[in-house]
XYZ file of C-alpha atoms in Angstrom:
472
model
C -14.839 -16.133 -57.160
C -11.471 -15.660 -56.512
C -11.361 -11.654 -55.870
C -10.990 -10.463 -52.402
C -11.937 -7.181 -53.308
C -15.227 -8.194 -54.230
C -15.303 -11.459 -51.461
C -14.979 -9.269 -48.158
C -18.218 -6.505 -50.030
C -20.212 -9.384 -50.035
C -19.328 -11.661 -47.076
C -19.741 -7.939 -45.335
C -22.830 -7.403 -46.558
C -24.034 -10.450 -45.121
C -21.999 -10.415 -41.737
C -24.496 -6.428 -41.473
C -26.855 -7.914 -41.978
C -26.410 -11.108 -39.564
C -25.252 -9.087 -36.343
C -26.651 -5.886 -36.947
C -26.222 -2.445 -37.702
C -24.174 -1.156 -34.566
C -22.074 -3.585 -34.112
C -21.662 -3.546 -37.726
C -21.010 0.321 -38.212
C -18.853 -0.068 -34.745
C -16.011 -2.783 -35.889
C -16.025 -4.005 -39.363
C -16.776 -0.362 -41.076
C -14.345 0.955 -40.077
C -12.352 -2.138 -40.898
C -10.427 -3.349 -43.839
C -8.712 -6.177 -45.430
C -5.277 -6.304 -46.340
C -2.941 -8.607 -48.028
C 0.558 -9.431 -46.065
C 3.985 -9.747 -47.688
C 3.502 -13.614 -47.834
C 0.019 -13.457 -49.813
C -1.759 -14.300 -46.154
C -5.255 -12.632 -45.625
C -5.702 -10.046 -42.633
C -8.900 -7.590 -41.497
C -7.416 -4.826 -39.829
C -9.219 -3.359 -37.543
C -8.035 0.462 -35.910
C -7.964 -0.090 -32.467
C -6.687 -3.225 -30.319
C -10.566 -3.326 -29.152
C -12.504 -3.801 -31.963
C -9.643 -6.654 -33.132
C -10.613 -8.001 -29.606
C -14.203 -7.851 -30.231
C -13.695 -9.557 -33.797
C -11.816 -12.192 -32.463
C -14.547 -13.193 -29.748
C -17.823 -12.114 -31.886
C -17.668 -12.437 -35.743
C -14.204 -14.229 -36.728
C -15.257 -17.582 -37.122
C -18.774 -16.359 -38.977
C -16.522 -14.121 -41.310
C -14.178 -17.388 -41.749
C -16.955 -19.597 -42.521
C -18.786 -16.547 -45.265
C -14.865 -16.232 -46.900
C -14.641 -19.701 -47.772
C -17.393 -20.483 -49.331
C -17.273 -17.556 -51.718
C -13.618 -18.115 -52.714
C -12.427 -20.773 -54.009
C -8.490 -20.560 -53.155
C -10.140 -21.955 -49.758
C -7.629 -18.988 -47.599
C -8.527 -17.532 -43.479
C -8.852 -13.960 -42.434
C -6.609 -13.514 -39.509
C -7.272 -9.955 -37.617
C -5.128 -7.909 -36.190
C -5.233 -4.146 -34.862
C -4.228 -1.152 -37.171
C -0.734 -0.877 -34.611
C 0.377 -3.993 -35.163
C -0.041 -3.146 -39.212
C 2.542 -0.388 -39.024
C 1.027 3.851 -39.035
C 0.096 3.225 -42.496
C -4.759 3.887 -42.104
C -6.425 0.674 -43.400
C -7.558 2.167 -47.072
C -8.820 -1.038 -48.798
C -6.964 -3.926 -50.026
C -3.609 -3.733 -51.181
C -0.203 -5.249 -50.207
C 0.857 -4.238 -46.841
C 4.245 -4.186 -45.279
C 5.804 -7.409 -43.425
C 5.242 -6.894 -39.689
C 7.928 -5.337 -38.001
C 9.515 -6.894 -35.157
C 9.252 -5.077 -31.695
C 11.742 -6.911 -30.177
C 14.407 -4.968 -27.741
C 16.353 -7.114 -29.180
C 18.070 -9.551 -31.983
C 16.663 -12.811 -29.893
C 15.274 -15.438 -32.329
C 11.758 -15.254 -32.732
C 10.378 -17.647 -30.089
C 12.336 -16.014 -27.263
C 11.458 -12.339 -28.659
C 10.990 -10.649 -25.503
C 8.057 -7.916 -26.000
C 8.741 -3.855 -25.249
C 7.616 -0.397 -26.416
C 8.861 1.311 -28.972
C 8.910 5.107 -29.785
C 6.215 5.805 -32.545
C 7.825 7.353 -35.767
C 6.081 10.844 -34.860
C 7.733 10.324 -31.285
C 4.425 11.618 -29.659
C 2.867 8.080 -29.077
C 4.427 4.651 -28.313
C 4.049 1.339 -30.714
C 1.867 -1.148 -28.785
C 3.641 -3.830 -27.224
C 2.204 -7.694 -27.152
C 0.086 -7.280 -23.907
C -0.224 -4.137 -23.255
C -4.087 -2.828 -24.278
C -4.774 0.854 -25.712
C -7.733 1.175 -23.972
C -6.300 1.081 -20.675
C -4.734 4.261 -19.541
C -5.213 6.361 -16.643
C -7.872 8.623 -18.809
C -9.755 5.567 -18.715
C -9.052 4.143 -15.112
C -11.875 5.057 -12.632
C -10.811 6.213 -9.419
C -12.628 5.203 -5.600
C -11.737 4.928 -1.727
C -9.677 1.184 -2.537
C -7.732 2.738 -5.499
C -6.965 6.602 -4.494
C -3.690 5.543 -3.165
C -2.259 2.880 -5.916
C -3.612 5.100 -8.593
C -1.633 8.140 -7.339
C 1.341 6.532 -6.671
C 1.667 5.280 -10.246
C 0.901 8.865 -11.749
C 4.282 9.576 -10.148
C 6.163 6.236 -11.453
C 4.716 7.303 -14.584
C 6.143 11.073 -14.850
C 10.246 9.523 -13.930
C 10.645 11.815 -10.806
C 13.670 11.146 -8.513
C 13.470 10.211 -5.434
C 10.361 7.419 -5.555
C 10.832 4.362 -4.064
C 11.608 1.463 -6.230
C 10.226 -0.911 -7.229
C 7.154 -0.580 -6.308
C 4.845 -3.428 -6.205
C 1.162 -3.293 -6.561
C -0.813 -6.367 -5.092
C -4.549 -7.225 -4.745
C -7.245 -9.375 -5.126
C -7.508 -10.075 -9.058
C -9.418 -7.873 -11.225
C -9.030 -4.829 -10.003
C -7.312 -2.764 -11.254
C -3.602 -3.249 -11.041
C -3.156 -4.239 -14.871
C -4.692 -1.237 -15.813
C -1.881 0.770 -13.909
C 0.488 -0.998 -15.144
C -0.616 -0.286 -18.684
C -1.562 2.806 -18.246
C 2.458 3.882 -16.100
C 4.172 2.271 -19.561
C 1.569 4.725 -21.873
C 2.441 7.590 -19.983
C 5.598 7.774 -19.416
C 6.514 6.650 -22.829
C 4.461 9.361 -23.911
C 6.489 11.498 -21.511
C 10.016 9.892 -23.109
C 9.850 8.930 -25.942
C 13.179 8.142 -26.140
C 13.122 5.608 -23.228
C 12.842 1.768 -23.255
C 10.012 0.361 -22.086
C 9.581 -2.309 -21.303
C 6.198 -4.452 -21.078
C 5.120 -8.079 -20.308
C 3.738 -10.749 -17.517
C 5.612 -13.012 -15.338
C 4.662 -15.825 -17.720
C 5.399 -14.095 -20.576
C 9.057 -13.507 -18.816
C 8.502 -17.312 -17.997
C 8.087 -18.958 -21.161
C 10.297 -16.447 -23.257
C 13.341 -17.312 -20.371
C 12.706 -21.448 -21.010
C 12.319 -20.527 -24.684
C 15.784 -18.524 -24.696
C 17.812 -21.204 -22.870
C 16.384 -24.387 -25.706
C 17.564 -21.964 -28.602
C 21.438 -20.818 -26.371
C 20.014 -17.152 -26.696
C 20.068 -16.497 -23.140
C 22.205 -13.401 -23.972
C 19.912 -11.883 -25.927
C 17.510 -12.074 -22.975
C 19.433 -10.860 -20.974
C 20.091 -8.112 -22.518
C 16.289 -6.823 -24.361
C 15.165 -6.473 -20.498
C 18.193 -4.774 -18.585
C 19.007 -2.688 -20.758
C 14.757 -0.992 -20.079
C 14.861 2.754 -18.523
C 11.471 0.688 -16.765
C 10.805 -2.607 -16.776
C 6.877 -3.318 -16.449
C 5.765 -6.527 -15.087
C 2.744 -8.017 -14.373
C 1.300 -11.557 -12.193
C 4.494 -11.989 -10.391
C 3.581 -14.857 -7.994
C 3.471 -16.965 -11.445
C 7.113 -17.191 -11.169
C 6.195 -19.333 -7.934
C 7.697 -22.752 -7.232
C 10.294 -22.238 -11.137
C 13.909 -21.399 -9.103
C 15.869 -20.653 -12.463
C 13.451 -18.056 -13.437
C 13.077 -16.742 -9.761
C 16.911 -16.477 -10.707
C 17.285 -14.942 -13.255
C 14.548 -12.222 -12.707
C 16.063 -11.439 -9.266
C 19.406 -10.822 -10.821
C 17.333 -8.789 -13.477
C 15.828 -6.694 -10.710
C 19.343 -6.062 -9.061
C 21.240 -4.405 -12.854
C 18.419 -2.524 -12.850
C 18.242 -1.277 -9.748
C 21.371 -0.511 -9.453
C 21.528 1.108 -13.124
C 19.139 3.232 -11.450
C 16.101 2.189 -14.000
C 12.415 2.196 -12.810
C 10.774 -1.288 -11.677
C 7.031 -1.681 -12.011
C 5.892 -5.553 -10.540
C 1.926 -6.578 -9.255
C 1.006 -9.678 -8.028
C -2.565 -10.422 -6.311
C -0.137 -10.453 -2.949
C 2.236 -8.451 -0.942
C 5.879 -9.550 -1.483
C 6.312 -11.879 1.468
C 3.055 -12.934 1.056
C 4.761 -15.243 -2.094
C 5.428 -18.723 -0.652
C 6.631 -20.224 -3.612
C 8.944 -16.997 -3.834
C 12.408 -17.869 -2.955
C 13.382 -15.788 0.335
C 15.790 -13.182 -1.535
C 13.738 -12.252 -4.365
C 10.671 -11.708 -2.104
C 13.518 -9.893 0.067
C 13.739 -7.790 -3.523
C 10.641 -7.796 -4.218
C 9.659 -6.021 -1.329
C 12.436 -3.647 -0.656
C 10.693 -1.052 -2.501
C 6.976 0.480 -2.271
C 4.567 -1.719 -1.631
C 0.795 -0.660 -3.156
C -2.404 -2.258 -1.976
C -5.225 -1.609 -4.258
C -8.666 -2.407 -2.486
C -11.204 -4.773 -3.648
C -14.530 -2.037 -4.910
C -16.832 -0.645 -3.229
C -20.150 0.330 -4.464
C -20.232 3.299 -5.489
C -16.497 2.686 -7.696
C -18.792 -0.262 -9.034
C -21.401 1.847 -10.288
C -18.992 4.639 -11.453
C -17.230 1.700 -13.469
C -20.124 0.850 -14.989
C -21.403 4.331 -15.989
C -17.962 4.655 -17.509
C -17.770 1.175 -19.273
C -21.296 2.133 -20.344
C -20.176 6.180 -21.766
C -17.276 4.363 -23.409
C -19.412 1.743 -25.276
C -21.915 4.569 -25.982
C -18.859 6.348 -27.314
C -18.168 3.526 -29.839
C -22.145 4.272 -31.130
C -22.445 0.259 -29.388
C -25.475 1.855 -27.235
C -27.780 5.403 -26.685
C -28.843 6.906 -23.907
C -27.857 5.951 -19.966
C -29.059 2.824 -18.299
C -31.665 2.928 -15.344
C -30.539 3.475 -11.759
C -32.088 0.546 -10.423
C -30.445 -1.200 -13.527
C -27.184 -0.367 -12.651
C -27.422 -1.827 -9.637
C -29.006 -4.831 -10.212
C -26.204 -5.673 -12.713
C -24.138 -4.962 -9.052
C -25.687 -7.555 -6.753
C -26.014 -9.787 -9.425
C -21.655 -9.438 -10.460
C -20.077 -9.864 -6.847
C -16.943 -10.220 -8.194
C -14.015 -8.956 -10.370
C -14.122 -5.618 -11.646
C -13.591 -7.451 -15.260
C -17.129 -9.437 -14.561
C -18.612 -6.322 -14.120
C -17.047 -4.627 -17.462
C -18.362 -8.230 -19.168
C -21.566 -7.700 -17.755
C -22.144 -4.185 -18.946
C -20.774 -5.204 -21.910
C -23.543 -8.011 -21.701
C -26.004 -5.134 -20.607
C -24.810 -2.743 -23.898
C -25.127 -5.668 -26.772
C -28.449 -6.572 -25.529
C -29.856 -2.683 -25.145
C -28.274 -1.425 -28.331
C -30.933 1.705 -28.559
C -33.155 0.395 -26.054
C -31.243 0.645 -23.380
C -32.556 4.130 -20.942
C -35.733 2.235 -21.353
C -34.885 -1.157 -20.198
C -36.731 -1.795 -16.607
C -34.897 -4.849 -14.219
C -37.392 -6.915 -14.642
C -36.295 -6.631 -18.594
C -32.844 -6.725 -18.409
C -33.267 -10.767 -16.080
C -35.836 -11.911 -18.489
C -32.949 -10.441 -22.025
C -29.750 -11.228 -19.368
C -30.688 -14.568 -18.303
C -28.352 -17.081 -16.987
C -25.413 -14.060 -18.015
C -26.205 -12.347 -14.583
C -25.413 -14.557 -11.122
C -28.572 -15.538 -8.845
C -26.937 -14.516 -5.723
C -23.258 -14.259 -4.442
C -21.778 -17.316 -6.172
C -17.734 -17.626 -4.923
C -15.267 -16.941 -7.331
C -12.374 -19.203 -8.567
C -10.078 -18.198 -10.013
C -7.505 -19.338 -12.520
C -4.828 -19.609 -9.908
C -6.962 -21.541 -7.206
C -7.193 -23.889 -10.389
C -3.649 -24.340 -11.021
C -2.839 -24.895 -7.360
C -5.670 -27.105 -6.751
C -4.497 -29.387 -10.210
C -1.213 -29.279 -9.166
C -1.829 -30.754 -5.625
C -4.184 -33.383 -6.442
C -1.327 -34.560 -9.096
C 1.009 -34.278 -6.362
C 2.634 -31.895 -8.889
C 4.402 -27.883 -8.732
C 2.094 -24.819 -10.153
C 5.096 -24.089 -11.822
C 4.820 -27.386 -13.945
C 1.503 -27.086 -15.246
C 3.031 -23.444 -16.840
C 6.606 -24.749 -17.923
C 7.142 -26.208 -21.276
C 7.688 -30.359 -20.067
C 5.157 -32.459 -22.497
C 5.847 -35.747 -20.782
C 2.379 -37.364 -19.860
C 2.478 -36.650 -16.191
C 2.024 -33.184 -16.371
C 0.354 -32.884 -20.218
C -2.719 -34.242 -18.838
C -3.396 -32.361 -15.310
C -2.075 -29.300 -17.352
C -5.171 -30.286 -20.325
C -7.706 -30.835 -17.083
C -6.752 -27.380 -15.423
C -7.379 -25.826 -18.773
C -10.732 -27.715 -19.214
C -11.928 -26.213 -16.080
C -10.477 -22.416 -15.765
C -12.874 -22.286 -19.049
C -15.777 -24.034 -17.176
C -15.321 -21.972 -14.142
C -14.209 -18.586 -15.155
C -14.908 -16.084 -17.536
C -11.122 -16.744 -19.115
C -10.425 -16.335 -22.609
C -8.695 -19.111 -24.496
C -6.536 -16.898 -25.255
C -6.220 -15.737 -21.824
C -6.383 -18.580 -20.266
C -3.290 -19.505 -22.416
C -0.881 -16.767 -21.290
C -1.884 -17.620 -17.843
C -0.343 -20.982 -18.708
C 2.913 -19.494 -19.865
C 2.268 -18.162 -22.622
C 0.589 -20.481 -24.760
C -1.389 -20.587 -27.851
C -5.577 -20.090 -27.546
C -5.227 -23.110 -29.890
C -3.494 -25.249 -27.723
C -6.003 -24.853 -24.779
C -8.767 -25.619 -27.224
C -7.218 -28.654 -28.097
C -6.492 -29.072 -24.451
C -10.205 -28.434 -22.620
C -11.981 -30.568 -26.017
C -9.084 -33.084 -25.116
C -10.671 -33.810 -21.856
C -14.119 -33.368 -22.633
C -13.277 -36.196 -25.581
C -12.464 -38.360 -23.285
C -14.270 -38.010 -19.792
C -16.923 -40.380 -21.240
C -14.887 -42.799 -21.674
C -12.435 -42.561 -18.989
C -12.853 -43.291 -15.598
C -10.647 -41.726 -14.151
C -10.290 -38.115 -15.901
C -14.044 -37.950 -14.894
C -13.436 -38.592 -11.161
C -10.306 -36.620 -11.386
C -12.562 -33.837 -13.396
C -15.614 -34.669 -10.459
C -13.108 -34.195 -7.514
C -11.747 -31.091 -8.897
C -14.925 -29.749 -8.862
C -15.739 -30.527 -5.770
C -12.688 -28.918 -3.822
C -12.741 -25.825 -5.911
C -16.480 -25.465 -5.111
C -15.837 -25.460 -1.539
């Protein structure tokens, strides 16, 4: 059998029997297979959220089924509709070549992500790293984030007379990335002709390094300095990287002099970024520093309920969770809001139509080890990177760099392994936090350490010592 239509029909039927009607109807049924101009098979999902769900929960099995039916041994990729263009995925057909969303003609490896106005002028094309569900409508306001939310909404309106740059700071997982995404979406909606650029500091770092290697730094600089609004997430990751900090300082100076808007975020206030050189710290602190505080209990309840409502709209669950069940989830998830959302997702996947009937005892029994049994200290990717760098006498920036010498590559793989063991981060997310690396690089690194530990006593001792340090 080589007809893609017939293969997809049979593979989808088998997958539906395996994962159930609810998830299939929500994520697989609205999707369709297309062939791009290079002959690659693409499963096109209606939203980025559906794409991420498929990648995490179903893509491996889909490819197993496809390869078992396809005599040509082709593999499926998955992308959302926004990444494929505006045409709906109406079935298998030749798809146009994916359009570049680079703001300037940079070499492909060095392209910087940016917005472009939608063809109807009503909505922005999704840029790399920007998440469709992170809007002001989906942001849950509470005591710890009310001020930050008010400032974010002001920035998004392009109003004159406000501080520049605006710097959001606070603990990991409490809404900084959500606010930057929401600002980008709203700012582009209000000014479709404006150039709004969103990227992470890791992406800034890796793209700048590639631009230097490819001798395309002029195009890289133009791609950012021509922005009307630049949003840079997780600025702490440029710490220790001298040339990257210098380029960021020059970029911020040029944008401010031209009256362009700058929005930044980090896990600490600007003057607490001790790995960042003083001149750059001074520029980061020159506008408005806006804290995003850890959530209180009321906000956590509201976030959990909001997430369940969103999943109900997708058909993942029906009914409402009992108040004591939500309280139980919150008690067993004392970390960030992202971890709480993960617990809610797990509950929804298990509960389905039985959500309103579940008791606390049933939830504990069904979810088991997926919920924490006590107030275990949360270990972050940033903490792991710093601990590993110190252990091997390196700088944190070395782990994020493009350097591949053994003295750096092996500690980087150890750090990736520890991130997978001690955080809830996915392979793609870990890769982004290691200088914008691909998830396959992280997977290779994790498997390499797993392979070496039984054979290499030094690696085993290093991992054991680092684990003890991380656990305090």
